[in-house]
JSON list of C-alpha atoms in Angstrom, two decimals:
[
{"chain": "A", "resi": 1, "resn": "MET", "atom": "CA", "xyz": [0.00, 0.00, 0.00]},
{"chain": "A", "resi": 2, "resn": "ALA", "atom": "CA", "xyz": [2.87, 2.37, 0.80]},
{"chain": "A", "resi": 3, "resn": "ASN", "atom": "CA", "xyz": [4.41, 1.69, -2.62]},
{"chain": "A", "resi": 4, "resn": "LEU", "atom": "CA", "xyz": [1.04, 2.27, -4.29]},
{"chain": "A", "resi": 5, "resn": "ALA", "atom": "CA", "xyz": [0.47, 5.57, -2.47]},
{"chain": "A", "resi": 6, "resn": "ASN", "atom": "CA", "xyz": [4.00, 6.70, -3.30]},
{"chain": "A", "resi": 7, "resn": "GLU", "atom": "CA", "xyz": [3.58, 5.96, -7.02]},
{"chain": "A", "resi": 8, "resn": "ALA", "atom": "CA", "xyz": [0.24, 7.80, -7.06]},
{"chain": "A", "resi": 9, "resn": "ALA", "atom": "CA", "xyz": [1.79, 10.83, -5.34]},
{"chain": "A", "resi": 10, "resn": "ILE", "atom": "CA", "xyz": [4.64, 10.91, -7.88]},
{"chain": "A", "resi": 11, "resn": "LEU", "atom": "CA", "xyz": [2.17, 10.80, -10.78]},
{"chain": "A", "resi": 12, "resn": "ALA", "atom": "CA", "xyz": [0.06, 13.58, -9.27]},
{"chain": "A", "resi": 13, "resn": "ALA", "atom": "CA", "xyz": [3.15, 15.76, -8.76]},
{"chain": "A", "resi": 14, "resn": "ARG", "atom": "CA", "xyz": [4.28, 15.22, -12.36]},
{"chain": "A", "resi": 15, "resn": "ARG", "atom": "CA", "xyz": [0.86, 16.41, -13.51]},
{"chain": "A", "resi": 16, "resn": "ASN", "atom": "CA", "xyz": [1.02, 19.46, -11.24]},
{"chain": "A", "resi": 17, "resn": "LYS", "atom": "CA", "xyz": [-1.93, 18.29, -9.18]},
{"chain": "A", "resi": 18, "resn": "GLN", "atom": "CA", "xyz": [-2.42, 19.24, -5.55]},
{"chain": "A", "resi": 19, "resn": "GLN", "atom": "CA", "xyz": [-4.31, 16.04, -4.73]},
{"chain": "A", "resi": 20, "resn": "ILE", "atom": "CA", "xyz": [-4.19, 12.40, -5.77]},
{"chain": "A", "resi": 21, "resn": "SER", "atom": "CA", "xyz": [-7.19, 11.47, -7.93]},
{"chain": "A", "resi": 22, "resn": "GLN", "atom": "CA", "xyz": [-8.69, 8.11, -8.85]},
{"chain": "A", "resi": 23, "resn": "GLU", "atom": "CA", "xyz": [-6.83, 8.32, -12.18]},
{"chain": "A", "resi": 24, "resn": "GLU", "atom": "CA", "xyz": [-3.44, 8.32, -10.42]},
{"chain": "A", "resi": 25, "resn": "LEU", "atom": "CA", "xyz": [-4.49, 5.53, -8.06]},
{"chain": "A", "resi": 26, "resn": "LEU", "atom": "CA", "xyz": [-5.64, 3.26, -10.88]},
{"chain": "A", "resi": 27, "resn": "GLU", "atom": "CA", "xyz": [-2.52, 3.93, -12.94]},
{"chain": "A", "resi": 28, "resn": "SER", "atom": "CA", "xyz": [-0.37, 3.22, -9.89]},
{"chain": "A", "resi": 29, "resn": "ILE", "atom": "CA", "xyz": [-2.07, -0.14, -9.38]},
{"chain": "A", "resi": 30, "resn": "ASP", "atom": "CA", "xyz": [-1.19, -1.08, -12.95]},
{"chain": "A", "resi": 31, "resn": "LYS", "atom": "CA", "xyz": [2.43, 0.00, -12.51]},
{"chain": "A", "resi": 32, "resn": "VAL", "atom": "CA", "xyz": [2.90, -1.85, -9.22]},
{"chain": "A", "resi": 33, "resn": "LEU", "atom": "CA", "xyz": [1.24, -5.06, -10.44]},
{"chain": "A", "resi": 34, "resn": "LEU", "atom": "CA", "xyz": [2.41, -5.14, -14.06]},
{"chain": "A", "resi": 35, "resn": "GLY", "atom": "CA", "xyz": [5.38, -2.81, -14.40]},
{"chain": "A", "resi": 36, "resn": "PRO", "atom": "CA", "xyz": [5.92, 0.55, -16.11]},
{"chain": "A", "resi": 37, "resn": "GLU", "atom": "CA", "xyz": [4.29, 1.44, -19.41]},
{"chain": "A", "resi": 38, "resn": "ARG", "atom": "CA", "xyz": [6.43, 0.70, -22.48]},
{"chain": "A", "resi": 39, "resn": "LYS", "atom": "CA", "xyz": [6.37, 3.49, -25.05]},
{"chain": "A", "resi": 40, "resn": "SER", "atom": "CA", "xyz": [9.15, 2.39, -27.37]},
{"chain": "A", "resi": 41, "resn": "HIS", "atom": "CA", "xyz": [7.02, 1.07, -30.24]},
{"chain": "A", "resi": 42, "resn": "ILE", "atom": "CA", "xyz": [3.78, 1.92, -31.98]},
{"chain": "A", "resi": 43, "resn": "LEU", "atom": "CA", "xyz": [1.02, -0.49, -32.96]},
{"chain": "A", "resi": 44, "resn": "SER", "atom": "CA", "xyz": [-0.39, -0.39, -36.47]},
{"chain": "A", "resi": 45, "resn": "LYS", "atom": "CA", "xyz": [-4.16, -0.36, -36.90]},
{"chain": "A", "resi": 46, "resn": "ASN", "atom": "CA", "xyz": [-4.20, -4.07, -37.69]},
{"chain": "A", "resi": 47, "resn": "GLU", "atom": "CA", "xyz": [-1.95, -4.92, -34.74]},
{"chain": "A", "resi": 48, "resn": "LYS", "atom": "CA", "xyz": [-4.26, -2.97, -32.44]},
{"chain": "A", "resi": 49, "resn": "LEU", "atom": "CA", "xyz": [-7.17, -5.08, -33.61]},
{"chain": "A", "resi": 50, "resn": "ILE", "atom": "CA", "xyz": [-5.18, -8.28, -33.09]},
{"chain": "A", "resi": 51, "resn": "ALA", "atom": "CA", "xyz": [-4.28, -7.25, -29.55]},
{"chain": "A", "resi": 52, "resn": "ALA", "atom": "CA", "xyz": [-7.83, -6.07, -28.85]},
{"chain": "A", "resi": 53, "resn": "TYR", "atom": "CA", "xyz": [-9.44, -9.37, -29.88]},
{"chain": "A", "resi": 54, "resn": "HIS", "atom": "CA", "xyz": [-6.84, -11.25, -27.88]},
{"chain": "A", "resi": 55, "resn": "GLU", "atom": "CA", "xyz": [-7.50, -9.37, -24.64]},
{"chain": "A", "resi": 56, "resn": "ALA", "atom": "CA", "xyz": [-11.25, -9.24, -25.27]},
{"chain": "A", "resi": 57, "resn": "GLY", "atom": "CA", "xyz": [-11.20, -13.04, -25.51]},
{"chain": "A", "resi": 58, "resn": "HIS", "atom": "CA", "xyz": [-9.49, -13.32, -22.13]},
{"chain": "A", "resi": 59, "resn": "ALA", "atom": "CA", "xyz": [-11.90, -10.91, -20.50]},
{"chain": "A", "resi": 60, "resn": "LEU", "atom": "CA", "xyz": [-15.13, -12.25, -21.98]},
{"chain": "A", "resi": 61, "resn": "VAL", "atom": "CA", "xyz": [-14.36, -15.85, -21.05]},
{"chain": "A", "resi": 62, "resn": "ALA", "atom": "CA", "xyz": [-13.51, -14.78, -17.50]},
{"chain": "A", "resi": 63, "resn": "SER", "atom": "CA", "xyz": [-16.72, -12.75, -17.20]},
{"chain": "A", "resi": 64, "resn": "SER", "atom": "CA", "xyz": [-18.82, -15.64, -18.49]},
{"chain": "A", "resi": 65, "resn": "LEU", "atom": "CA", "xyz": [-17.67, -18.12, -15.85]},
{"chain": "A", "resi": 66, "resn": "PRO", "atom": "CA", "xyz": [-19.25, -17.84, -12.39]},
{"chain": "A", "resi": 67, "resn": "HIS", "atom": "CA", "xyz": [-16.13, -18.89, -10.50]},
{"chain": "A", "resi": 68, "resn": "ALA", "atom": "CA", "xyz": [-13.67, -16.57, -12.25]},
{"chain": "A", "resi": 69, "resn": "GLU", "atom": "CA", "xyz": [-12.40, -13.39, -10.61]},
{"chain": "A", "resi": 70, "resn": "PRO", "atom": "CA", "xyz": [-14.08, -10.19, -11.88]},
{"chain": "A", "resi": 71, "resn": "VAL", "atom": "CA", "xyz": [-12.38, -8.20, -14.63]},
{"chain": "A", "resi": 72, "resn": "ARG", "atom": "CA", "xyz": [-11.30, -4.74, -13.47]},
{"chain": "A", "resi": 73, "resn": "LYS", "atom": "CA", "xyz": [-9.55, -3.53, -16.59]},
{"chain": "A", "resi": 74, "resn": "ILE", "atom": "CA", "xyz": [-8.42, -4.58, -20.06]},
{"chain": "A", "resi": 75, "resn": "SER", "atom": "CA", "xyz": [-5.77, -2.80, -22.07]},
{"chain": "A", "resi": 76, "resn": "ILE", "atom": "CA", "xyz": [-3.60, -3.10, -25.17]},
{"chain": "A", "resi": 77, "resn": "ILE", "atom": "CA", "xyz": [-1.01, -0.74, -23.70]},
{"chain": "A", "resi": 78, "resn": "ALA", "atom": "CA", "xyz": [2.14, -2.71, -22.96]},
{"chain": "A", "resi": 79, "resn": "ARG", "atom": "CA", "xyz": [3.45, -2.79, -19.39]},
{"chain": "A", "resi": 80, "resn": "GLY", "atom": "CA", "xyz": [6.50, -4.63, -18.13]},
{"chain": "A", "resi": 81, "resn": "GLN", "atom": "CA", "xyz": [6.78, -7.87, -20.10]},
{"chain": "A", "resi": 82, "resn": "ALA", "atom": "CA", "xyz": [3.10, -7.87, -21.09]},
{"chain": "A", "resi": 83, "resn": "ALA", "atom": "CA", "xyz": [2.12, -6.76, -24.59]},
{"chain": "A", "resi": 84, "resn": "GLY", "atom": "CA", "xyz": [-1.41, -6.20, -23.32]},
{"chain": "A", "resi": 85, "resn": "TYR", "atom": "CA", "xyz": [-3.28, -7.33, -20.25]},
{"chain": "A", "resi": 86, "resn": "THR", "atom": "CA", "xyz": [-6.57, -8.28, -18.66]},
{"chain": "A", "resi": 87, "resn": "LEU", "atom": "CA", "xyz": [-6.48, -7.31, -15.00]},
{"chain": "A", "resi": 88, "resn": "LYS", "atom": "CA", "xyz": [-8.63, -9.40, -12.66]},
{"chain": "A", "resi": 89, "resn": "LEU", "atom": "CA", "xyz": [-8.93, -8.72, -8.98]},
{"chain": "A", "resi": 90, "resn": "PRO", "atom": "CA", "xyz": [-10.78, -10.93, -6.47]},
{"chain": "A", "resi": 91, "resn": "SER", "atom": "CA", "xyz": [-13.90, -9.42, -4.92]},
{"chain": "A", "resi": 92, "resn": "GLU", "atom": "CA", "xyz": [-12.74, -10.70, -1.52]},
{"chain": "A", "resi": 93, "resn": "GLU", "atom": "CA", "xyz": [-9.51, -11.93, 0.03]},
{"chain": "A", "resi": 94, "resn": "LYS", "atom": "CA", "xyz": [-8.98, -15.63, -0.65]},
{"chain": "A", "resi": 95, "resn": "HIS", "atom": "CA", "xyz": [-6.33, -18.08, 0.47]},
{"chain": "A", "resi": 96, "resn": "LEU", "atom": "CA", "xyz": [-7.62, -21.25, -1.22]},
{"chain": "A", "resi": 97, "resn": "LYS", "atom": "CA", "xyz": [-8.84, -22.09, -4.73]},
{"chain": "A", "resi": 98, "resn": "THR", "atom": "CA", "xyz": [-11.10, -24.91, -5.85]},
{"chain": "A", "resi": 99, "resn": "LYS", "atom": "CA", "xyz": [-10.64, -27.05, -8.95]},
{"chain": "A", "resi": 100, "resn": "THR", "atom": "CA", "xyz": [-13.56, -25.20, -10.56]},
{"chain": "A", "resi": 101, "resn": "GLU", "atom": "CA", "xyz": [-11.79, -21.89, -10.01]},
{"chain": "A", "resi": 102, "resn": "PHE", "atom": "CA", "xyz": [-8.53, -23.25, -11.43]},
{"chain": "A", "resi": 103, "resn": "MET", "atom": "CA", "xyz": [-10.38, -24.54, -14.50]},
{"chain": "A", "resi": 104, "resn": "ALA", "atom": "CA", "xyz": [-11.95, -21.09, -14.94]},
{"chain": "A", "resi": 105, "resn": "ASP", "atom": "CA", "xyz": [-8.43, -19.61, -14.93]},
{"chain": "A", "resi": 106, "resn": "LEU", "atom": "CA", "xyz": [-7.34, -22.19, -17.48]},
{"chain": "A", "resi": 107, "resn": "ALA", "atom": "CA", "xyz": [-10.25, -21.35, -19.78]},
{"chain": "A", "resi": 108, "resn": "MET", "atom": "CA", "xyz": [-9.49, -17.64, -19.38]},
{"chain": "A", "resi": 109, "resn": "PHE", "atom": "CA", "xyz": [-5.86, -18.20, -20.47]},
{"chain": "A", "resi": 110, "resn": "LEU", "atom": "CA", "xyz": [-7.11, -19.98, -23.58]},
{"chain": "A", "resi": 111, "resn": "GLY", "atom": "CA", "xyz": [-9.78, -17.35, -24.27]},
{"chain": "A", "resi": 112, "resn": "GLY", "atom": "CA", "xyz": [-7.19, -15.09, -25.86]},
{"chain": "A", "resi": 113, "resn": "TYR", "atom": "CA", "xyz": [-5.89, -17.97, -27.97]},
{"chain": "A", "resi": 114, "resn": "ALA", "atom": "CA", "xyz": [-9.40, -18.91, -29.10]},
{"chain": "A", "resi": 115, "resn": "ALA", "atom": "CA", "xyz": [-10.31, -15.33, -30.00]},
{"chain": "A", "resi": 116, "resn": "GLU", "atom": "CA", "xyz": [-7.03, -14.38, -31.68]},
{"chain": "A", "resi": 117, "resn": "GLY", "atom": "CA", "xyz": [-3.61, -16.04, -31.85]},
{"chain": "A", "resi": 118, "resn": "ALA", "atom": "CA", "xyz": [-1.64, -16.51, -28.66]},
{"chain": "A", "resi": 119, "resn": "SER", "atom": "CA", "xyz": [1.55, -15.01, -27.34]},
{"chain": "A", "resi": 120, "resn": "ASN", "atom": "CA", "xyz": [2.66, -16.94, -24.24]},
{"chain": "A", "resi": 121, "resn": "ASP", "atom": "CA", "xyz": [-0.84, -17.97, -23.16]},
{"chain": "A", "resi": 122, "resn": "LEU", "atom": "CA", "xyz": [-0.35, -21.60, -24.19]},
{"chain": "A", "resi": 123, "resn": "GLU", "atom": "CA", "xyz": [2.77, -21.82, -22.06]},
{"chain": "A", "resi": 124, "resn": "LYS", "atom": "CA", "xyz": [0.97, -20.38, -19.02]},
{"chain": "A", "resi": 125, "resn": "ALA", "atom": "CA", "xyz": [-2.04, -22.63, -19.55]},
{"chain": "A", "resi": 126, "resn": "SER", "atom": "CA", "xyz": [0.15, -25.71, -19.96]},
{"chain": "A", "resi": 127, "resn": "GLU", "atom": "CA", "xyz": [2.06, -24.93, -16.77]},
{"chain": "A", "resi": 128, "resn": "LEU", "atom": "CA", "xyz": [-1.18, -24.50, -14.83]},
{"chain": "A", "resi": 129, "resn": "ALA", "atom": "CA", "xyz": [-2.70, -27.72, -16.22]},
{"chain": "A", "resi": 130, "resn": "ARG", "atom": "CA", "xyz": [0.45, -29.68, -15.35]},
{"chain": "A", "resi": 131, "resn": "SER", "atom": "CA", "xyz": [0.46, -28.24, -11.83]},
{"chain": "A", "resi": 132, "resn": "LEU", "atom": "CA", "xyz": [-3.18, -29.25, -11.36]},
{"chain": "A", "resi": 133, "resn": "VAL", "atom": "CA", "xyz": [-2.30, -32.83, -12.26]},
{"chain": "A", "resi": 134, "resn": "LYS", "atom": "CA", "xyz": [1.16, -33.24, -10.70]},
{"chain": "A", "resi": 135, "resn": "GLU", "atom": "CA", "xyz": [1.15, -30.95, -7.66]},
{"chain": "A", "resi": 136, "resn": "TYR", "atom": "CA", "xyz": [-2.45, -30.37, -6.62]},
{"chain": "A", "resi": 137, "resn": "GLY", "atom": "CA", "xyz": [-3.80, -33.88, -7.19]},
{"chain": "A", "resi": 138, "resn": "MET", "atom": "CA", "xyz": [-6.85, -32.68, -9.11]},
{"chain": "A", "resi": 139, "resn": "SER", "atom": "CA", "xyz": [-6.92, -35.46, -11.68]},
{"chain": "A", "resi": 140, "resn": "GLU", "atom": "CA", "xyz": [-9.73, -37.92, -10.96]},
{"chain": "A", "resi": 141, "resn": "ARG", "atom": "CA", "xyz": [-7.94, -40.53, -13.04]},
{"chain": "A", "resi": 142, "resn": "LEU", "atom": "CA", "xyz": [-4.66, -40.35, -11.10]},
{"chain": "A", "resi": 143, "resn": "GLY", "atom": "CA", "xyz": [-6.12, -39.42, -7.74]},
{"chain": "A", "resi": 144, "resn": "PRO", "atom": "CA", "xyz": [-4.93, -37.05, -4.98]},
{"chain": "A", "resi": 145, "resn": "ILE", "atom": "CA", "xyz": [-1.21, -37.72, -5.39]},
{"chain": "A", "resi": 146, "resn": "ALA", "atom": "CA", "xyz": [1.68, -35.28, -5.82]},
{"chain": "A", "resi": 147, "resn": "PHE", "atom": "CA", "xyz": [4.12, -36.52, -8.46]},
{"chain": "A", "resi": 148, "resn": "GLY", "atom": "CA", "xyz": [7.79, -35.55, -8.54]},
{"chain": "A", "resi": 149, "resn": "GLU", "atom": "CA", "xyz": [10.11, -34.41, -5.78]},
{"chain": "A", "resi": 150, "resn": "LYS", "atom": "CA", "xyz": [11.38, -30.88, -6.24]},
{"chain": "A", "resi": 151, "resn": "GLU", "atom": "CA", "xyz": [14.99, -30.10, -5.48]},
{"chain": "A", "resi": 152, "resn": "GLU", "atom": "CA", "xyz": [15.42, -26.64, -3.98]},
{"chain": "A", "resi": 153, "resn": "LEU", "atom": "CA", "xyz": [18.19, -24.31, -2.96]},
{"chain": "A", "resi": 154, "resn": "VAL", "atom": "CA", "xyz": [17.09, -24.13, 0.67]},
{"chain": "A", "resi": 155, "resn": "PHE", "atom": "CA", "xyz": [18.56, -20.74, 1.47]},
{"chain": "A", "resi": 156, "resn": "LEU", "atom": "CA", "xyz": [17.27, -19.14, -1.73]},
{"chain": "A", "resi": 157, "resn": "GLY", "atom": "CA", "xyz": [13.93, -20.94, -1.87]},
{"chain": "A", "resi": 158, "resn": "LYS", "atom": "CA", "xyz": [14.34, -21.64, -5.59]},
{"chain": "A", "resi": 159, "resn": "ASP", "atom": "CA", "xyz": [13.58, -24.82, -7.51]},
{"chain": "A", "resi": 160, "resn": "ILE", "atom": "CA", "xyz": [16.60, -26.24, -9.34]},
{"chain": "A", "resi": 161, "resn": "GLY", "atom": "CA", "xyz": [14.95, -29.33, -10.78]},
{"chain": "A", "resi": 162, "resn": "GLU", "atom": "CA", "xyz": [12.67, -32.27, -10.18]},
{"chain": "A", "resi": 163, "resn": "GLN", "atom": "CA", "xyz": [13.49, -35.83, -9.27]},
{"chain": "A", "resi": 164, "resn": "ARG", "atom": "CA", "xyz": [11.04, -38.23, -10.87]},
{"chain": "A", "resi": 165, "resn": "ASN", "atom": "CA", "xyz": [9.44, -40.63, -8.42]},
{"chain": "A", "resi": 166, "resn": "TYR", "atom": "CA", "xyz": [7.03, -42.26, -10.86]},
{"chain": "A", "resi": 167, "resn": "SER", "atom": "CA", "xyz": [7.17, -44.71, -13.75]},
{"chain": "A", "resi": 168, "resn": "GLU", "atom": "CA", "xyz": [7.09, -44.11, -17.49]},
{"chain": "A", "resi": 169, "resn": "LYS", "atom": "CA", "xyz": [3.51, -45.40, -17.51]},
{"chain": "A", "resi": 170, "resn": "ILE", "atom": "CA", "xyz": [2.48, -42.76, -14.96]},
{"chain": "A", "resi": 171, "resn": "ALA", "atom": "CA", "xyz": [4.40, -40.11, -16.92]},
{"chain": "A", "resi": 172, "resn": "THR", "atom": "CA", "xyz": [2.33, -40.98, -19.99]},
{"chain": "A", "resi": 173, "resn": "GLU", "atom": "CA", "xyz": [-0.89, -40.79, -17.97]},
{"chain": "A", "resi": 174, "resn": "ILE", "atom": "CA", "xyz": [0.14, -37.40, -16.58]},
{"chain": "A", "resi": 175, "resn": "ASP", "atom": "CA", "xyz": [0.67, -36.10, -20.12]},
{"chain": "A", "resi": 176, "resn": "GLU", "atom": "CA", "xyz": [-2.73, -37.46, -21.15]},
{"chain": "A", "resi": 177, "resn": "GLU", "atom": "CA", "xyz": [-4.44, -35.78, -18.20]},
{"chain": "A", "resi": 178, "resn": "VAL", "atom": "CA", "xyz": [-2.72, -32.47, -18.90]},
{"chain": "A", "resi": 179, "resn": "SER", "atom": "CA", "xyz": [-3.91, -32.72, -22.50]},
{"chain": "A", "resi": 180, "resn": "ARG", "atom": "CA", "xyz": [-7.45, -33.51, -21.30]},
{"chain": "A", "resi": 181, "resn": "PHE", "atom": "CA", "xyz": [-7.51, -30.48, -19.00]},
{"chain": "A", "resi": 182, "resn": "MET", "atom": "CA", "xyz": [-6.30, -28.27, -21.84]},
{"chain": "A", "resi": 183, "resn": "LYS", "atom": "CA", "xyz": [-8.89, -29.61, -24.29]},
{"chain": "A", "resi": 184, "resn": "GLU", "atom": "CA", "xyz": [-11.68, -29.16, -21.76]},
{"chain": "A", "resi": 185, "resn": "ALA", "atom": "CA", "xyz": [-10.67, -25.56, -21.07]},
{"chain": "A", "resi": 186, "resn": "ARG", "atom": "CA", "xyz": [-10.25, -24.79, -24.78]},
{"chain": "A", "resi": 187, "resn": "THR", "atom": "CA", "xyz": [-13.71, -26.17, -25.51]},
{"chain": "A", "resi": 188, "resn": "THR", "atom": "CA", "xyz": [-15.17, -24.03, -22.73]},
{"chain": "A", "resi": 189, "resn": "ALA", "atom": "CA", "xyz": [-13.48, -20.91, -24.11]},
{"chain": "A", "resi": 190, "resn": "ARG", "atom": "CA", "xyz": [-14.53, -21.56, -27.71]},
{"chain": "A", "resi": 191, "resn": "THR", "atom": "CA", "xyz": [-18.12, -22.30, -26.71]},
{"chain": "A", "resi": 192, "resn": "ILE", "atom": "CA", "xyz": [-18.38, -19.01, -24.81]},
{"chain": "A", "resi": 193, "resn": "LEU", "atom": "CA", "xyz": [-16.85, -16.94, -27.59]},
{"chain": "A", "resi": 194, "resn": "LYS", "atom": "CA", "xyz": [-18.98, -18.57, -30.27]},
{"chain": "A", "resi": 195, "resn": "LYS", "atom": "CA", "xyz": [-22.14, -17.98, -28.25]},
{"chain": "A", "resi": 196, "resn": "ARG", "atom": "CA", "xyz": [-21.21, -14.38, -27.42]},
{"chain": "A", "resi": 197, "resn": "ARG", "atom": "CA", "xyz": [-19.40, -13.40, -30.60]},
{"chain": "A", "resi": 198, "resn": "ALA", "atom": "CA", "xyz": [-21.39, -10.15, -30.99]},
{"chain": "A", "resi": 199, "resn": "VAL", "atom": "CA", "xyz": [-20.26, -9.05, -27.54]},
{"chain": "A", "resi": 200, "resn": "LEU", "atom": "CA", "xyz": [-16.67, -10.08, -28.34]},
{"chain": "A", "resi": 201, "resn": "ASN", "atom": "CA", "xyz": [-16.72, -7.92, -31.48]},
{"chain": "A", "resi": 202, "resn": "LYS", "atom": "CA", "xyz": [-18.09, -4.96, -29.54]},
{"chain": "A", "resi": 203, "resn": "ILE", "atom": "CA", "xyz": [-15.46, -5.21, -26.80]},
{"chain": "A", "resi": 204, "resn": "ALA", "atom": "CA", "xyz": [-12.62, -5.64, -29.30]},
{"chain": "A", "resi": 205, "resn": "LYS", "atom": "CA", "xyz": [-13.69, -2.66, -31.44]},
{"chain": "A", "resi": 206, "resn": "THR", "atom": "CA", "xyz": [-14.01, -0.44, -28.38]},
{"chain": "A", "resi": 207, "resn": "LEU", "atom": "CA", "xyz": [-10.66, -1.59, -27.01]},
{"chain": "A", "resi": 208, "resn": "ALA", "atom": "CA", "xyz": [-8.89, -1.06, -30.34]},
{"chain": "A", "resi": 209, "resn": "GLU", "atom": "CA", "xyz": [-10.22, 2.50, -30.39]},
{"chain": "A", "resi": 210, "resn": "LYS", "atom": "CA", "xyz": [-9.61, 3.44, -26.74]},
{"chain": "A", "resi": 211, "resn": "GLU", "atom": "CA", "xyz": [-6.68, 1.14, -25.87]},
{"chain": "A", "resi": 212, "resn": "THR", "atom": "CA", "xyz": [-7.99, 0.75, -22.30]},
{"chain": "A", "resi": 213, "resn": "ILE", "atom": "CA", "xyz": [-11.41, -0.12, -20.88]},
{"chain": "A", "resi": 214, "resn": "GLU", "atom": "CA", "xyz": [-12.13, 0.25, -17.17]},
{"chain": "A", "resi": 215, "resn": "ARG", "atom": "CA", "xyz": [-14.46, -2.00, -15.21]},
{"chain": "A", "resi": 216, "resn": "GLU", "atom": "CA", "xyz": [-17.62, 0.14, -15.35]},
{"chain": "A", "resi": 217, "resn": "GLU", "atom": "CA", "xyz": [-17.52, 0.56, -19.12]},
{"chain": "A", "resi": 218, "resn": "TYR", "atom": "CA", "xyz": [-16.55, -3.07, -19.63]},
{"chain": "A", "resi": 219, "resn": "GLU", "atom": "CA", "xyz": [-19.50, -4.30, -17.58]},
{"chain": "A", "resi": 220, "resn": "ALA", "atom": "CA", "xyz": [-21.83, -2.04, -19.57]},
{"chain": "A", "resi": 221, "resn": "LEU", "atom": "CA", "xyz": [-20.49, -3.53, -22.82]},
{"chain": "A", "resi": 222, "resn": "ILE", "atom": "CA", "xyz": [-21.03, -7.15, -21.80]},
{"chain": "A", "resi": 223, "resn": "LYS", "atom": "CA", "xyz": [-24.55, -6.30, -20.66]},
{"chain": "A", "resi": 224, "resn": "GLY", "atom": "CA", "xyz": [-25.40, -4.82, -24.04]},
{"chain": "A", "resi": 225, "resn": "GLY", "atom": "CA", "xyz": [-24.73, -1.16, -23.33]},
{"chain": "A", "resi": 226, "resn": "LYS", "atom": "CA", "xyz": [-22.91, 1.35, -25.50]},
{"chain": "A", "resi": 227, "resn": "PRO", "atom": "CA", "xyz": [-19.29, 2.34, -24.94]},
{"chain": "A", "resi": 228, "resn": "ALA", "atom": "CA", "xyz": [-18.64, 5.64, -23.22]},
{"chain": "A", "resi": 229, "resn": "ALA", "atom": "CA", "xyz": [-17.53, 8.60, -25.32]},
{"chain": "A", "resi": 230, "resn": "THR", "atom": "CA", "xyz": [-13.89, 8.46, -26.29]},
{"chain": "A", "resi": 231, "resn": "LYS", "atom": "CA", "xyz": [-11.61, 10.71, -24.26]},
{"chain": "A", "resi": 232, "resn": "THR", "atom": "CA", "xyz": [-8.56, 12.47, -25.61]},
{"chain": "A", "resi": 233, "resn": "ALA", "atom": "CA", "xyz": [-5.71, 9.99, -25.62]},
{"chain": "A", "resi": 234, "resn": "THR", "atom": "CA", "xyz": [-2.93, 10.67, -23.13]},
{"chain": "A", "resi": 235, "resn": "GLN", "atom": "CA", "xyz": [-0.89, 7.58, -23.90]},
{"chain": "A", "resi": 236, "resn": "LYS", "atom": "CA", "xyz": [0.86, 6.41, -27.05]},
{"chain": "A", "resi": 237, "resn": "PRO", "atom": "CA", "xyz": [0.06, 3.03, -28.55]},
{"chain": "A", "resi": 238, "resn": "VAL", "atom": "CA", "xyz": [2.85, 0.50, -28.19]},
{"chain": "A", "resi": 239, "resn": "ALA", "atom": "CA", "xyz": [4.17, -2.62, -29.83]},
{"chain": "A", "resi": 240, "resn": "SER", "atom": "CA", "xyz": [2.98, -6.14, -29.16]},
{"chain": "A", "resi": 241, "resn": "LYS", "atom": "CA", "xyz": [4.44, -9.64, -29.54]},
{"chain": "A", "resi": 242, "resn": "PHE", "atom": "CA", "xyz": [1.70, -11.75, -31.08]},
{"chain": "A", "resi": 243, "resn": "LYS", "atom": "CA", "xyz": [2.84, -14.72, -33.13]},
{"chain": "A", "resi": 244, "resn": "LYS", "atom": "CA", "xyz": [-0.24, -15.14, -35.30]},
{"chain": "A", "resi": 245, "resn": "PHE", "atom": "CA", "xyz": [-1.78, -12.48, -37.52]},
{"chain": "A", "resi": 246, "resn": "ARG", "atom": "CA", "xyz": [-5.15, -13.81, -38.56]},
{"chain": "A", "resi": 247, "resn": "VAL", "atom": "CA", "xyz": [-7.50, -11.15, -37.24]},
{"chain": "A", "resi": 248, "resn": "LYS", "atom": "CA", "xyz": [-10.87, -10.92, -38.84]},
{"chain": "A", "resi": 249, "resn": "GLU", "atom": "CA", "xyz": [-14.04, -9.65, -37.27]},
{"chain": "A", "resi": 250, "resn": "ILE", "atom": "CA", "xyz": [-16.01, -12.64, -36.04]},
{"chain": "A", "resi": 251, "resn": "LYS", "atom": "CA", "xyz": [-19.41, -12.62, -37.66]}
]
């Protein structure tokens, strides 16, 4: 909180403001959670649309699943290592997650891939699916067992590898379960986006135009409302790192 307040105060001072406003607070949250804005490159019109469909896919899948965390903001402005982002914040403090909530996260990761080609979403989704099977024991087929013994640098608290404590047969079954989790989540994401394609198009068009959509406007869009009037841009568009360029409006 101290870091957040400090960042907000710095932003307000740079803008010659006497008080910290909600604008500075929200921007500070983004900087603390995601890193500073990257202004080194500019997105073309087509790249903006690619990025917009990608993030809109993440957000819409998350908003369509009852156990997913609410979407607070979506943006195609690059911050830190992210080319764009969908920011979700829990409505209440939580220390535990259920399998249903993990599967909602998995579908959300694949929502961007299903809507428009992925960047590193497949890697993140694969890591989560493998953790669900190997570490959290959430595979009904394999049962509540943790597979693999991690080797750590005790004083640094870092993993340096894994020692296999299971057979080749189990390794194959783990791979099959990871694949099943991924397919299930991908099907969920595709079903949602196909059913709500008109909403997806609306969110993506608005995001491509404005570059950032806050929670209130986003919720109005998914409920069938109209986007708020465009404000004068204060930020430059930036480059993205999307591997596939196959954007077309989904009709």
